[in-house]
Each structure stands twice: as C-alpha cells, then as structure tokens.
Amino acid sequence: MSSKAYEDTHQRISPHEASIDELKDLLIKPEKKQIQHILTRLDDPMLRAKEVSSLLPEAISLSLLNDNKIARIIHPIIDDTIKASVKNNPKAMADAIFPALGPGIRKAITSTIMGMIQSLNHVLNHSFSIQGLKWRIEAIRSGKEFAEVVLLHTLVYKVEQIFLIHRETGIVLNHVVAEDTIIQDPDLVSGMLTAIQDFVNDSFHSASDDDIETLRIGADRTVWIEKGEHAFIASVIRGTPPLNLRTRYRELIEEIHIKSGDSLVNFDGDPFPFSIFREQLNEGLQSQEKKIEKKTSPLIWCILMVVIFLAGFWAFGFYQNQKTWNQYLSTLKEQKGLIILSTSKNDGVYQISALKDPLEKDPLSLLPAQAEEQIKVAVQWKPFYSLEPEFVLQRAARVLKPPPTIQLKLEHATVIAEGKAPQEWIDFFMQTAPVLSGINGADSRLVVNSDKLKLDETILGLLKYKVYFLNNSAELVPGQEDKLEQILANIFTMLELGNKLKTPVKILIRGHSDSSGPETLNLRLSRNRSQKIFDYLSNKGIKSEYLNISGVATKFPLIKENNIDDRQYNRAVSFKIY
C-alpha cells in the first residue's frame, strides 16, 4: 500500500473509533506510565543501588536493635577480608592501625609510669620515719623489697582485677585492672579458673551448683568468684576485703544477667555487647589503706626549727628594712622643697623619683648613717622652684645679698626689708625683689637709710667745726692744719652721700669778727676770712658750685663776748648747710 493510500485509509477513520481511543487513554494511561517506570527501575542497576544505599543505614540500625543478624552475617566476611588484606599487603594494615596503636602504647606506658610514681610516693611517705626504719629492717630480714613490706603493712585490701567470664565457653567478656597492677593474659586466667572448676567437679564428683567461690593465692591474694546462670565475675583481691564487697559483686552479676540475658544465652564469641558494663566493673576496683599515725622524725623537727629560725631572721630583717624605709620616706615627704613622684624597689634597691628645689638638702644626706647598712637607696630628681615661703625667702636673700644689718621676711608674696642699709642696696632691693620667683612686691619702709644717717652725722660734724683767725687779720691762727684736713674730708664725704641720696648739698662759709672796730671794717674782714677758707677748699678739689661765702661781721656772733677769750672765739669761720 502506498503512503498515499495509507493516509487515505486513516483519514477515513470514523469519529466513533476516535472516541474509543480517547476512552482507553483515560482509563489505562496512568497504569501504563507506572508499569513503564517500574520496568525502568528494574532495568537500571545504578538506580537500584542508589535506592538500596539510602535504606541500608536504617536497616542496619533496626537490625542492631532487634536480633543483630546483619552483624553476625558480616562478621565472618570482615574476618576473611582483614586476613586477606594482612596477607596481601601487611604494610597497608600497619599504616591503617598506626594512628590508634601509637596512642594505645603511649597510654599503656603512661599508666605504668603513673603506677611506679604512685608506688614511689607510697614508699617515700614511710621512708623518713621511725616506723619506716622498722619496716626497712623487716625487709632486710625477710629478703623482700621495701615497697612490698610497706604495702603489706599499710594495705587493708585492694581489688586488683575483675574478670567477666562466660560460663559455657570460658571466654572473657570484659576485664578491668587497677592502676600499678601487673597483669597476665586475661584468657589464660579465664582458662585457669575454668580448668580448676572442672578439676574440682571431676575429682570430688560435686554437683554443678557446688562451684568454687574463693581461691587463695599465696599469702595475701584471694580470688572471689560470683556466678550467675550464664556468666560469672572473678575478682582478684589483695588483703582482707569487707563482706559487703561480695554483695556488691553479686548485685552486679545479677544486673548483667537482667540487662544482657539474651546476649549471654545466644553468645557467639563476640564480647563487644558486654563492653557497656565496663564502668560498673571499674567501680568494683576498690581499695582501702590502714590509717597509720605518722610520727614526726626528730630530724624533721630540727629542719623545721632551722627553717623557722631562718624565716624569722629574714622576717625580722625585712621588717627592720621596711621600717627604716618607711621612716626615711616620711622624712623625705616632710621636706618642703622635695616632691616625691614615685617609689619602687628593683633588685633590692629602693628607687625614688622626685622634684627637688636647689635649696633643699640632698635626699641621701637625710638617710641616717646606720640605715645605709640596712637599705640601698637610689634617688633621681629633677630641679624645680618651690613656692614655700622659706625657699622663696632664701632664694631672694641669695640674689639680694642684704647687708648684715638687714632682715628679710615674706608676707603675702611681698618681701619686707627691715634694718639699716645704704641707699644703693635699697634701690637694688626695690628694683630686683618684685621680679623674683614667688614674690609680687617689695617693701622698704622699715629700712633705715644708713647713707642718710651718715650724711646727717657728717653735716652735724661740719657744723661743729670753727676755723680761727688772728686779730684784725684774715690769717689763720697757727696749728689748725689738721682741723682743715678733717673739714675737707668731711665735706668730700658729705658731697658723696648727697649724690647717692640724690640730695643736693650746698655749704655756706660764714666769716665772723669780734665787736672791736668799726662795723664796715669788720664786715670786709669777715668776708675776707670766708674767702680764705673758700680758696683753700677749692684748691683741695671742692667744686665751687657746692660752696658759697658770706661775711656777717658781728651780726651772728658765735658767742657773747664777755672777755678777751670770747672775742678770740668770734674771730672765726663757721659752716652752714642749705
């Protein structure tokens, strides 16, 4: 049939047939899809493996909770696989177990060393005592080691090992060991106990219930056996244990049967399910030592006394040093020109950091001589100016250099001078004092000007001098040369003091005459006499600007004339200051 004919045939399908096909699709199309999906899963092994891998962990968990069939089935396979792997490539297996083997070995070594240390501590606790010496003598006599003798005398009992053994097979289900205990192969011990039990049953025709409960090994070891229906506990004990310990073991074997009875009945040689009882078995490793009253050795007392003496000596020295240091520190704090910033102690040396006024004493000089042997002190300071009044006053005195006749005092930052001083120092004081540190002003009102006093004294001295002349003459009475020299020196001093005091001094030379003779003649005579003294002073260096002359004749007599001597007294020259 040609393609065209085929198309024509299909085109001639009736509408009724088309409706039937649509109905079939509606009724069986979902089932056809599901069947096709199932066929795809069955034909694709990777898809099935993926689904099984997602269900396998849950299946193993359920098996462990129920009958553990998967573990029993896989166990032989794992054994064969491990054997084949070790046989074909032992190095790979060694590399695989090395990370676990190393820590296990280290743990075993550490446990052994800790046991040795514990034993050593036990021996040392009884070595340095009278009782320890007795036990050492006993060890020598008996030929035993000292540690063993100590253990025999101090130990009441000690559970060294506990075995959990399956009764029917004699396989060790669990085994725990106390510290510092030397152990043998647990399987050998289990075989020995089983053999002894069989020997007793066969030799004495005892019933199965007449099991051995206690074995005596040597002089100090006992094996307690607590049997259950399918397993028993064997505990190796040194010393004499209390009876309630056996009750504890009986309760433990009963608990094991209650919790793992099915595992004991269906035991297939795998002890792993019984590892959950390891903690309870470890609790059974109990021990008790004798409480021995320790007597202190006399040597210990001697050492203790020496230590106490040395400690007391050191404490006394420390107390003395600390006391000396505290006293010295208090002395330093009392110094007004010293400010302590910090104190410390390094390598036995007390360190002080401070601020020190230049006028303050050296801090080390304040340390008593006897204290220098007790403590070592190192002081570091930086200079500063203290504003304490006494230091301000000392500093002012160093700068002002007052004469011995002056006293200085400080009140409200004002320095006050009191006493006697020359004008030059007074001027220096008033100019310099206010600019000094810690001083705001200067007061010299209480200072007596010694230059002014001297000027007044000089003036009074000059006023007392009289120069005498011959009768009716301007010539001096002989023998007055010394008086003229004194007058000259007095005038020089007076003029110098006047310049210092900035006080102008003028000297009036007044000539006098007696009352004899006419007044006009006396007036000319008295002026000539004053001129005579003026010329003398001028020739000696007295400037004329400081001198003036006057002839007063008889107007201002020096004395009232009653006799010839009085007339001679008035024939003179006197001086006046203005």
Coordinates of C-alpha atoms in Angstrom, one line a residue:
M1 CA 0.0 0.0 0.0
S2 CA 1.4 3.3 -1.0
S3 CA 1.8 6.1 1.6
K4 CA -0.9 8.0 0.0
A5 CA -3.3 5.1 0.2
Y6 CA -2.3 4.6 3.9
E7 CA -3.1 8.3 4.7
D8 CA -6.3 7.9 2.8
T9 CA -7.3 4.9 4.9
H10 CA -6.6 6.7 8.2
Q11 CA -8.3 9.8 7.1
R12 CA -11.4 7.6 6.6
I13 CA -11.4 6.5 10.4
S14 CA -14.8 7.2 11.8
P15 CA -15.4 9.6 14.7
H16 CA -16.7 6.7 16.7
E17 CA -13.3 4.9 16.6
A18 CA -11.5 8.1 17.7
S19 CA -13.7 8.4 20.8
I20 CA -12.9 4.8 21.8
D21 CA -9.1 5.6 21.7
E22 CA -9.6 8.6 23.8
L23 CA -11.5 6.5 26.4
K24 CA -8.7 3.9 26.5
D25 CA -6.2 6.6 27.2
L26 CA -8.2 8.0 30.1
L27 CA -8.7 4.5 31.7
I28 CA -5.3 2.8 31.4
K29 CA -2.8 5.6 30.7
P30 CA -1.7 6.2 34.4
E31 CA -1.1 2.4 34.9
K32 CA 0.9 2.2 31.7
K33 CA 3.1 5.0 33.0
Q34 CA 3.6 3.3 36.4
I35 CA 4.5 0.0 34.7
Q36 CA 6.9 1.7 32.4
H37 CA 8.6 3.4 35.5
I38 CA 8.9 0.0 37.3
L39 CA 10.5 -1.6 34.2
T40 CA 13.0 1.3 34.0
R41 CA 14.0 0.8 37.7
L42 CA 14.4 -2.9 37.2
D43 CA 16.5 -2.5 34.1
D44 CA 18.8 0.3 35.6
P45 CA 21.2 -1.3 38.2
M46 CA 22.6 2.1 39.2
L47 CA 19.2 3.4 40.2
R48 CA 18.5 0.3 42.3
A49 CA 22.0 0.6 44.0
K50 CA 21.2 4.2 44.9
E51 CA 17.9 3.3 46.4
V52 CA 19.4 0.5 48.5
S53 CA 22.2 2.8 49.7
S54 CA 19.6 5.2 51.1
L55 CA 17.8 2.3 53.0
L56 CA 20.9 0.4 54.2
P57 CA 21.8 2.6 57.3
E58 CA 18.2 2.4 58.6
A59 CA 18.2 -1.4 58.0
I60 CA 21.4 -1.8 60.0
S61 CA 20.1 0.3 62.9
L62 CA 16.9 -1.8 63.1
S63 CA 18.9 -5.0 63.0
L64 CA 21.1 -3.8 65.9
L65 CA 18.0 -3.0 67.9
N66 CA 16.3 -6.4 67.2
D67 CA 18.3 -9.6 66.5
N68 CA 21.6 -8.2 65.1
K69 CA 21.5 -10.7 62.2
I70 CA 23.4 -8.3 60.0
A71 CA 26.4 -8.2 62.4
R72 CA 26.5 -12.0 62.6
I73 CA 26.4 -12.3 58.8
I74 CA 29.0 -9.7 58.1
H75 CA 31.4 -10.8 60.9
P76 CA 32.9 -13.8 59.0
I77 CA 33.2 -11.7 55.9
I78 CA 35.1 -8.9 57.8
D79 CA 37.4 -11.5 59.4
D80 CA 38.3 -13.1 56.0
T81 CA 38.7 -9.6 54.4
I82 CA 41.1 -8.5 57.2
K83 CA 43.1 -11.7 57.0
A84 CA 43.4 -11.5 53.2
S85 CA 44.4 -7.8 53.5
V86 CA 47.1 -8.5 56.0
K87 CA 48.4 -11.4 54.0
N88 CA 48.5 -9.5 50.7
N89 CA 49.6 -6.1 52.0
P90 CA 50.7 -6.0 55.7
K91 CA 52.1 -2.5 55.3
A92 CA 48.8 -1.0 54.4
M93 CA 47.2 -2.6 57.5
A94 CA 50.1 -1.3 59.7
D95 CA 49.6 2.2 58.3
A96 CA 45.9 2.0 59.0
I97 CA 46.2 0.9 62.7
F98 CA 49.2 3.1 63.5
P99 CA 47.2 6.2 64.5
A100 CA 45.3 4.1 67.0
L101 CA 48.2 1.8 68.0
G102 CA 50.5 4.7 68.9
P103 CA 48.1 6.4 71.4
G104 CA 47.4 2.9 72.9
I105 CA 51.0 2.2 73.5
R106 CA 51.6 5.7 75.0
K107 CA 48.6 5.2 77.3
A108 CA 49.9 1.9 78.5
I109 CA 53.4 3.4 79.1
T110 CA 51.8 6.4 80.9
S111 CA 49.7 4.1 83.1
T112 CA 52.8 2.0 84.0
I113 CA 54.8 5.2 84.8
M114 CA 52.0 6.6 86.9
G115 CA 51.8 3.3 88.8
M116 CA 55.6 3.5 89.5
I117 CA 55.2 7.1 90.7
Q118 CA 52.3 6.2 93.0
S119 CA 54.3 3.3 94.4
L120 CA 57.3 5.6 94.9
N121 CA 55.2 8.2 96.7
H122 CA 53.8 5.5 98.8
V123 CA 57.3 4.3 99.8
L124 CA 58.6 7.8 100.4
N125 CA 55.7 8.6 102.7
H126 CA 57.0 6.0 105.1
S127 CA 60.8 6.3 104.5
F128 CA 61.7 9.2 106.8
S129 CA 60.1 7.9 110.0
I130 CA 60.8 5.5 112.8
Q131 CA 58.1 3.2 111.5
G132 CA 59.7 3.3 108.1
L133 CA 63.1 2.3 109.6
K134 CA 61.4 -0.7 111.3
W135 CA 59.9 -1.8 108.0
R136 CA 63.2 -1.4 106.2
I137 CA 64.8 -3.7 108.8
E138 CA 62.0 -6.2 108.3
A139 CA 62.6 -6.1 104.5
I140 CA 66.3 -6.9 105.0
R141 CA 65.5 -9.8 107.3
S142 CA 62.7 -11.3 105.1
G143 CA 64.5 -10.7 101.8
K144 CA 61.5 -8.8 100.5
E145 CA 61.6 -5.4 98.8
F146 CA 60.9 -2.4 101.0
A147 CA 58.0 -1.3 98.8
E148 CA 56.3 -4.7 99.3
V149 CA 56.8 -4.6 103.1
V150 CA 55.2 -1.1 103.2
L151 CA 52.3 -2.3 101.1
L152 CA 51.7 -5.3 103.4
H153 CA 51.6 -3.1 106.5
T154 CA 49.6 -0.2 105.1
L155 CA 47.1 -2.0 102.8
V156 CA 43.8 -3.3 104.2
Y157 CA 42.6 -4.6 100.8
K158 CA 42.8 -3.8 97.1
V159 CA 40.8 -5.2 94.2
E160 CA 43.5 -5.5 91.5
Q161 CA 41.5 -7.1 88.7
I162 CA 37.9 -8.1 87.8
F163 CA 37.0 -10.6 85.1
L164 CA 33.6 -11.1 83.5
I165 CA 33.7 -14.6 82.0
H166 CA 31.1 -16.6 80.0
R167 CA 30.4 -19.8 81.9
E168 CA 29.9 -22.2 79.0
T169 CA 32.8 -21.0 76.8
G170 CA 35.2 -19.6 79.3
I171 CA 35.7 -16.5 77.1
V172 CA 36.5 -13.3 78.9
L173 CA 33.6 -10.9 78.2
N174 CA 35.2 -7.9 79.9
H175 CA 38.3 -7.2 82.1
V176 CA 39.3 -4.2 84.2
V177 CA 42.6 -3.6 86.1
A178 CA 43.5 -1.3 88.9
E179 CA 46.5 1.1 88.5
D180 CA 50.0 -0.1 89.2
T181 CA 48.9 -3.7 88.9
I182 CA 51.0 -6.3 87.0
I183 CA 48.6 -8.4 84.8
Q184 CA 48.7 -11.6 82.8
D185 CA 46.8 -12.6 79.7
P186 CA 43.0 -12.5 80.7
D187 CA 42.3 -15.5 78.5
L188 CA 44.9 -17.5 80.4
V189 CA 43.4 -16.5 83.7
S190 CA 40.0 -17.5 82.4
G191 CA 41.2 -20.8 81.2
M192 CA 42.9 -21.5 84.5
L193 CA 39.7 -20.7 86.5
T194 CA 37.6 -23.0 84.2
A195 CA 40.2 -25.8 84.5
I196 CA 40.2 -25.6 88.2
Q197 CA 36.5 -25.7 88.4
D198 CA 36.3 -28.7 86.1
F199 CA 39.1 -30.4 88.1
V200 CA 37.1 -29.9 91.3
N201 CA 33.9 -31.2 89.8
D202 CA 35.6 -34.3 88.3
S203 CA 37.7 -35.1 91.3
F204 CA 35.2 -34.7 94.0
H205 CA 32.0 -35.6 92.0
S206 CA 30.5 -32.3 93.1
A207 CA 27.2 -31.1 91.7
S208 CA 27.1 -28.2 89.2
D209 CA 25.8 -25.9 91.9
D210 CA 28.9 -26.6 94.1
D211 CA 31.1 -24.1 92.3
I212 CA 34.2 -22.6 93.8
E213 CA 33.6 -19.3 95.4
T214 CA 37.0 -18.4 96.8
L215 CA 40.6 -19.2 95.8
R216 CA 43.6 -18.5 97.9
I217 CA 46.7 -17.5 96.0
G218 CA 49.9 -17.0 98.1
A219 CA 49.8 -15.3 101.4
D220 CA 47.9 -12.2 100.6
R221 CA 45.8 -12.7 97.4
T222 CA 42.3 -14.1 97.1
V223 CA 40.1 -14.7 94.1
W224 CA 36.4 -14.1 94.7
I225 CA 34.0 -15.8 92.3
E226 CA 30.4 -14.7 92.0
K227 CA 28.5 -16.9 89.5
G228 CA 25.3 -16.3 87.6
E229 CA 23.4 -18.6 85.2
H230 CA 25.4 -17.8 82.1
A231 CA 28.4 -15.8 83.4
F232 CA 30.5 -15.2 86.5
I233 CA 32.6 -12.5 88.0
A234 CA 36.1 -13.3 89.2
S235 CA 37.8 -10.5 91.3
V236 CA 41.5 -10.7 92.3
I237 CA 41.9 -9.1 95.7
R238 CA 45.0 -8.4 97.8
G239 CA 44.4 -8.2 101.6
T240 CA 41.2 -8.8 103.5
P241 CA 38.2 -7.2 101.9
P242 CA 34.9 -6.5 103.6
L243 CA 32.0 -8.9 103.2
N244 CA 29.7 -6.2 101.7
L245 CA 32.0 -6.2 98.7
R246 CA 30.9 -9.7 97.8
T247 CA 27.3 -8.4 98.0
R248 CA 28.2 -5.7 95.5
Y249 CA 29.6 -8.3 93.1
R250 CA 26.6 -10.5 93.4
E251 CA 24.3 -7.5 92.6
L252 CA 26.5 -6.7 89.7
I253 CA 26.3 -10.2 88.1
E254 CA 22.5 -10.1 88.6
E255 CA 22.3 -6.7 86.8
I256 CA 24.4 -8.1 83.9
H257 CA 22.0 -11.1 83.5
I258 CA 19.0 -8.8 83.6
K259 CA 20.3 -6.4 81.0
S260 CA 22.1 -8.8 78.7
G261 CA 20.5 -12.2 79.4
D262 CA 19.6 -12.8 75.7
S263 CA 23.1 -11.9 74.6
L264 CA 24.6 -14.4 77.2
V265 CA 22.2 -17.1 76.0
N266 CA 22.9 -16.5 72.3
F267 CA 26.6 -15.8 72.9
D268 CA 28.6 -16.4 69.6
G269 CA 32.1 -15.5 70.8
D270 CA 31.8 -11.7 70.3
P271 CA 32.4 -9.8 73.7
F272 CA 31.5 -6.4 72.2
P273 CA 27.9 -6.2 73.5
F274 CA 29.2 -6.6 77.1
S275 CA 31.5 -3.5 76.9
I276 CA 28.6 -1.5 78.3
F277 CA 29.4 -2.9 81.8
R278 CA 33.0 -1.6 81.9
E279 CA 32.1 1.4 84.1
Q280 CA 30.3 -0.8 86.7
L281 CA 33.2 -3.2 86.8
N282 CA 35.6 -0.3 87.3
E283 CA 33.5 0.8 90.2
G284 CA 34.3 -2.5 91.8
L285 CA 38.0 -1.8 91.8
Q286 CA 38.0 -0.6 95.4
S287 CA 40.8 -0.3 97.9
Q288 CA 41.4 0.8 101.5
E289 CA 44.7 1.5 103.3
K290 CA 45.4 1.4 107.0
K291 CA 45.3 4.7 108.8
I292 CA 48.8 4.9 110.3
E293 CA 49.6 7.6 112.7
K294 CA 52.6 9.3 111.4
K295 CA 55.3 10.2 113.9
T296 CA 57.4 13.1 113.0
S297 CA 61.1 12.4 112.9
P298 CA 63.4 14.4 115.2
L299 CA 65.4 15.3 112.0
I300 CA 62.2 16.8 110.6
W301 CA 61.8 18.8 113.8
C302 CA 65.4 20.1 113.6
I303 CA 64.9 21.0 110.0
L304 CA 61.7 22.7 110.8
M305 CA 63.3 24.7 113.6
V306 CA 66.1 25.8 111.4
V307 CA 63.6 26.8 108.7
I308 CA 61.5 28.7 111.3
F309 CA 64.6 30.4 112.6
L310 CA 65.8 31.4 109.2
A311 CA 62.3 32.6 108.2
G312 CA 62.1 34.6 111.5
F313 CA 65.5 36.1 110.9
W314 CA 64.6 37.0 107.4
A315 CA 61.2 38.4 108.5
F316 CA 62.9 40.5 111.2
G317 CA 65.4 41.8 108.7
F318 CA 62.6 42.6 106.2
Y319 CA 60.6 44.3 109.0
Q320 CA 63.6 46.4 110.0
N321 CA 64.4 47.3 106.4
Q322 CA 60.8 48.2 105.7
K323 CA 60.6 50.2 108.9
T324 CA 63.8 52.1 108.1
W325 CA 62.5 52.7 104.6
N326 CA 59.1 54.0 105.8
Q327 CA 60.8 56.3 108.3
Y328 CA 63.2 57.6 105.6
L329 CA 60.3 58.1 103.2
S330 CA 58.3 60.0 105.8
T331 CA 61.4 62.3 106.4
L332 CA 61.6 63.0 102.7
K333 CA 57.9 63.8 102.5
E334 CA 58.3 66.3 105.3
Q335 CA 60.8 68.3 103.2
K336 CA 59.1 71.3 101.7
G337 CA 61.5 71.5 98.8
L338 CA 61.1 67.9 97.8
I339 CA 58.1 66.3 96.0
I340 CA 58.1 62.5 95.7
L341 CA 56.8 61.4 92.3
S342 CA 57.2 57.6 92.6
T343 CA 58.9 54.9 94.6
S344 CA 59.8 51.3 93.7
K345 CA 62.1 48.5 94.5
N346 CA 64.3 46.7 91.9
D347 CA 66.9 44.1 92.8
G348 CA 66.9 45.1 96.4
V349 CA 67.4 48.8 95.7
Y350 CA 64.8 51.3 96.6
Q351 CA 64.2 53.7 93.7
I352 CA 62.9 57.3 94.3
S353 CA 61.9 59.7 91.6
A354 CA 61.4 63.3 92.9
L355 CA 61.4 67.0 92.2
K356 CA 64.0 68.9 94.2
D357 CA 64.4 72.6 94.9
P358 CA 68.1 73.6 94.5
L359 CA 68.0 75.0 98.1
E360 CA 66.7 71.7 99.5
K361 CA 69.2 69.3 101.1
D362 CA 70.5 66.3 99.3
P363 CA 67.9 63.5 99.9
L364 CA 70.6 60.9 100.5
S365 CA 72.0 63.1 103.3
L366 CA 68.8 62.7 105.2
L367 CA 69.3 58.9 105.4
P368 CA 70.7 58.1 108.8
A369 CA 74.2 56.6 108.9
Q370 CA 73.1 53.3 110.4
A371 CA 70.3 53.0 107.8
E372 CA 72.8 53.0 105.0
E373 CA 73.9 49.5 106.1
Q374 CA 70.3 48.2 106.0
I375 CA 68.8 49.6 102.8
K376 CA 70.2 50.8 99.5
V377 CA 68.6 53.9 98.0
A378 CA 69.0 55.4 94.6
V379 CA 67.4 58.9 94.1
Q380 CA 66.7 60.5 90.7
W381 CA 65.4 64.1 90.8
K382 CA 64.6 67.0 88.5
P383 CA 65.1 70.6 89.7
F384 CA 62.1 72.9 90.3
Y385 CA 61.5 76.1 92.3
S386 CA 59.4 75.6 95.4
L387 CA 57.0 78.4 96.3
E388 CA 57.2 77.6 100.0
P389 CA 57.9 81.0 101.8
E390 CA 61.2 79.8 103.4
F391 CA 62.6 78.8 100.0
V392 CA 61.3 81.9 98.3
L393 CA 63.0 84.0 101.1
Q394 CA 66.3 82.0 100.8
R395 CA 66.3 82.4 97.1
A396 CA 65.6 86.2 97.5
A397 CA 68.4 86.5 100.0
R398 CA 70.9 84.8 97.7
V399 CA 70.0 87.3 94.9
L400 CA 69.5 90.5 97.0
K401 CA 72.5 89.9 99.3
P402 CA 71.3 92.1 102.1
P403 CA 73.9 93.6 104.5
P404 CA 74.1 92.0 108.0
T405 CA 72.0 94.9 109.4
I406 CA 69.0 93.9 107.2
Q407 CA 66.5 91.2 107.9
L408 CA 64.1 89.9 105.2
K409 CA 60.6 88.4 105.7
L410 CA 57.8 87.4 103.4
E411 CA 54.2 88.2 103.9
H412 CA 51.5 87.6 101.3
A413 CA 54.1 87.3 98.5
T414 CA 55.7 90.6 99.5
V415 CA 59.2 90.7 100.7
I416 CA 59.7 93.1 103.6
A417 CA 63.2 94.5 104.5
E418 CA 63.9 95.8 108.0
G419 CA 67.0 97.2 109.4
K420 CA 69.7 99.6 108.2
A421 CA 71.1 99.7 104.7
P422 CA 72.8 102.1 102.3
Q423 CA 70.8 103.9 99.6
E424 CA 72.4 101.8 96.8
W425 CA 71.2 98.5 98.3
I426 CA 67.7 100.0 98.9
D427 CA 67.5 100.9 95.3
F428 CA 68.7 97.5 94.2
F429 CA 66.2 95.8 96.5
M430 CA 63.2 97.8 95.3
Q431 CA 64.1 97.1 91.6
T432 CA 65.1 93.4 91.9
A433 CA 62.8 91.8 94.6
P434 CA 59.5 92.1 92.7
V435 CA 60.8 90.1 89.7
L436 CA 62.0 87.2 91.7
S437 CA 60.0 83.9 91.6
G438 CA 57.3 83.7 94.2
I439 CA 57.5 87.5 95.0
N440 CA 54.9 90.1 93.9
G441 CA 56.2 93.2 95.7
A442 CA 58.9 94.8 97.9
D443 CA 58.5 97.0 101.0
S444 CA 61.5 99.0 102.3
R445 CA 59.6 101.3 104.6
L446 CA 61.1 99.7 107.7
V447 CA 64.6 100.2 106.3
V448 CA 66.7 103.0 107.8
N449 CA 68.9 104.6 105.2
S450 CA 72.4 104.4 106.6
D451 CA 73.7 106.8 104.0
K452 CA 71.2 109.4 105.1
L453 CA 72.2 108.8 108.7
K454 CA 75.8 109.3 107.8
L455 CA 75.0 112.4 105.9
D456 CA 73.3 113.9 108.8
E457 CA 76.2 112.9 111.1
T458 CA 78.6 114.5 108.6
I459 CA 76.6 117.7 108.4
L460 CA 76.4 117.9 112.2
G461 CA 80.1 117.3 112.4
L462 CA 80.9 120.0 109.9
L463 CA 78.6 122.5 111.7
K464 CA 80.7 122.0 114.8
Y465 CA 84.0 123.0 113.1
K466 CA 85.3 126.5 113.6
V467 CA 88.4 127.9 111.9
Y468 CA 90.0 130.8 114.0
F469 CA 91.9 133.8 112.7
L470 CA 94.4 136.4 114.1
N471 CA 93.1 139.7 115.5
N472 CA 92.2 142.2 112.8
S473 CA 93.6 139.8 110.1
A474 CA 92.5 137.1 107.6
E475 CA 95.4 134.9 108.5
L476 CA 94.7 131.7 110.3
V477 CA 95.7 131.1 113.9
P478 CA 98.7 128.7 113.6
G479 CA 98.2 124.9 114.4
Q480 CA 94.9 124.4 112.6
E481 CA 96.2 122.4 109.6
D482 CA 94.7 119.0 111.0
K483 CA 91.4 120.7 111.5
L484 CA 91.4 121.9 107.9
E485 CA 92.1 118.4 106.7
Q486 CA 89.2 117.0 108.7
I487 CA 86.9 119.7 107.4
L488 CA 88.0 118.8 103.8
A489 CA 87.4 115.1 104.3
N490 CA 84.0 115.8 106.0
I491 CA 82.9 117.9 103.0
F492 CA 84.0 115.2 100.5
T493 CA 82.0 112.6 102.4
M494 CA 79.0 114.8 102.6
L495 CA 79.0 115.6 98.9
E496 CA 79.4 111.9 98.0
L497 CA 76.5 110.9 100.2
G498 CA 74.4 113.8 98.8
N499 CA 75.0 112.4 95.3
K500 CA 74.0 108.9 96.4
L501 CA 70.9 110.1 98.0
K502 CA 70.2 112.4 95.1
T503 CA 70.1 115.2 97.7
P504 CA 71.9 118.5 96.6
V505 CA 74.2 119.8 99.3
K506 CA 75.3 123.5 99.5
I507 CA 77.8 124.7 102.0
L508 CA 77.8 128.3 103.2
I509 CA 81.1 129.6 104.6
R510 CA 80.3 132.4 107.0
G511 CA 83.0 134.7 108.2
H512 CA 82.7 136.3 111.7
S513 CA 84.5 139.1 113.6
D514 CA 84.6 140.4 117.2
S515 CA 82.9 143.5 118.2
S516 CA 86.0 145.7 118.3
G517 CA 86.5 148.2 115.4
P518 CA 84.0 149.7 113.1
E519 CA 81.4 147.5 111.5
T520 CA 82.3 148.3 107.9
L521 CA 85.8 147.1 108.6
N522 CA 84.5 144.0 110.4
L523 CA 82.2 143.2 107.5
R524 CA 85.1 143.4 105.0
L525 CA 87.4 141.4 107.4
S526 CA 84.8 138.7 107.9
R527 CA 84.2 138.3 104.2
N528 CA 88.0 138.0 103.6
R529 CA 88.1 135.3 106.2
S530 CA 85.4 133.2 104.5
Q531 CA 87.1 133.8 101.2
K532 CA 90.3 132.4 102.7
I533 CA 88.5 129.1 103.5
F534 CA 86.8 129.1 100.2
D535 CA 90.1 129.3 98.3
Y536 CA 91.5 126.6 100.5
L537 CA 88.7 124.2 99.8
S538 CA 88.6 125.0 96.1
N539 CA 92.3 124.4 95.8
K540 CA 91.8 121.0 97.5
G541 CA 89.2 119.8 94.9
I542 CA 85.9 121.0 96.2
K543 CA 83.9 122.4 93.3
S544 CA 82.8 126.0 93.7
E545 CA 79.3 125.1 92.8
Y546 CA 78.9 123.4 96.2
L547 CA 80.4 126.4 98.1
N548 CA 79.2 129.9 98.9
I549 CA 80.7 132.6 101.2
S550 CA 79.2 135.2 103.4
G551 CA 80.7 137.9 105.8
V552 CA 78.4 138.5 108.7
A553 CA 80.8 140.6 110.9
T554 CA 79.1 140.9 114.3
K555 CA 75.6 140.2 113.2
F556 CA 75.7 136.5 114.1
P557 CA 78.2 136.2 116.9
L558 CA 79.3 132.7 117.7
I559 CA 79.4 133.6 121.4
K560 CA 78.5 136.5 123.6
E561 CA 81.7 138.5 124.3
N562 CA 82.4 138.9 128.0
N563 CA 86.2 138.8 127.9
I564 CA 89.2 138.6 125.6
D565 CA 88.8 134.8 125.1
D566 CA 85.2 135.3 123.9
R567 CA 86.5 137.9 121.3
Q568 CA 89.0 135.4 120.0
Y569 CA 86.2 132.8 119.6
N570 CA 84.2 135.2 117.4
R571 CA 87.2 135.9 115.1
A572 CA 86.4 132.7 113.1
V573 CA 84.7 131.0 110.2
S574 CA 81.7 128.7 110.6
F575 CA 79.8 126.5 108.2
K576 CA 76.1 126.2 107.3
I577 CA 74.3 123.7 105.1
Y578 CA 71.4 124.7 102.9

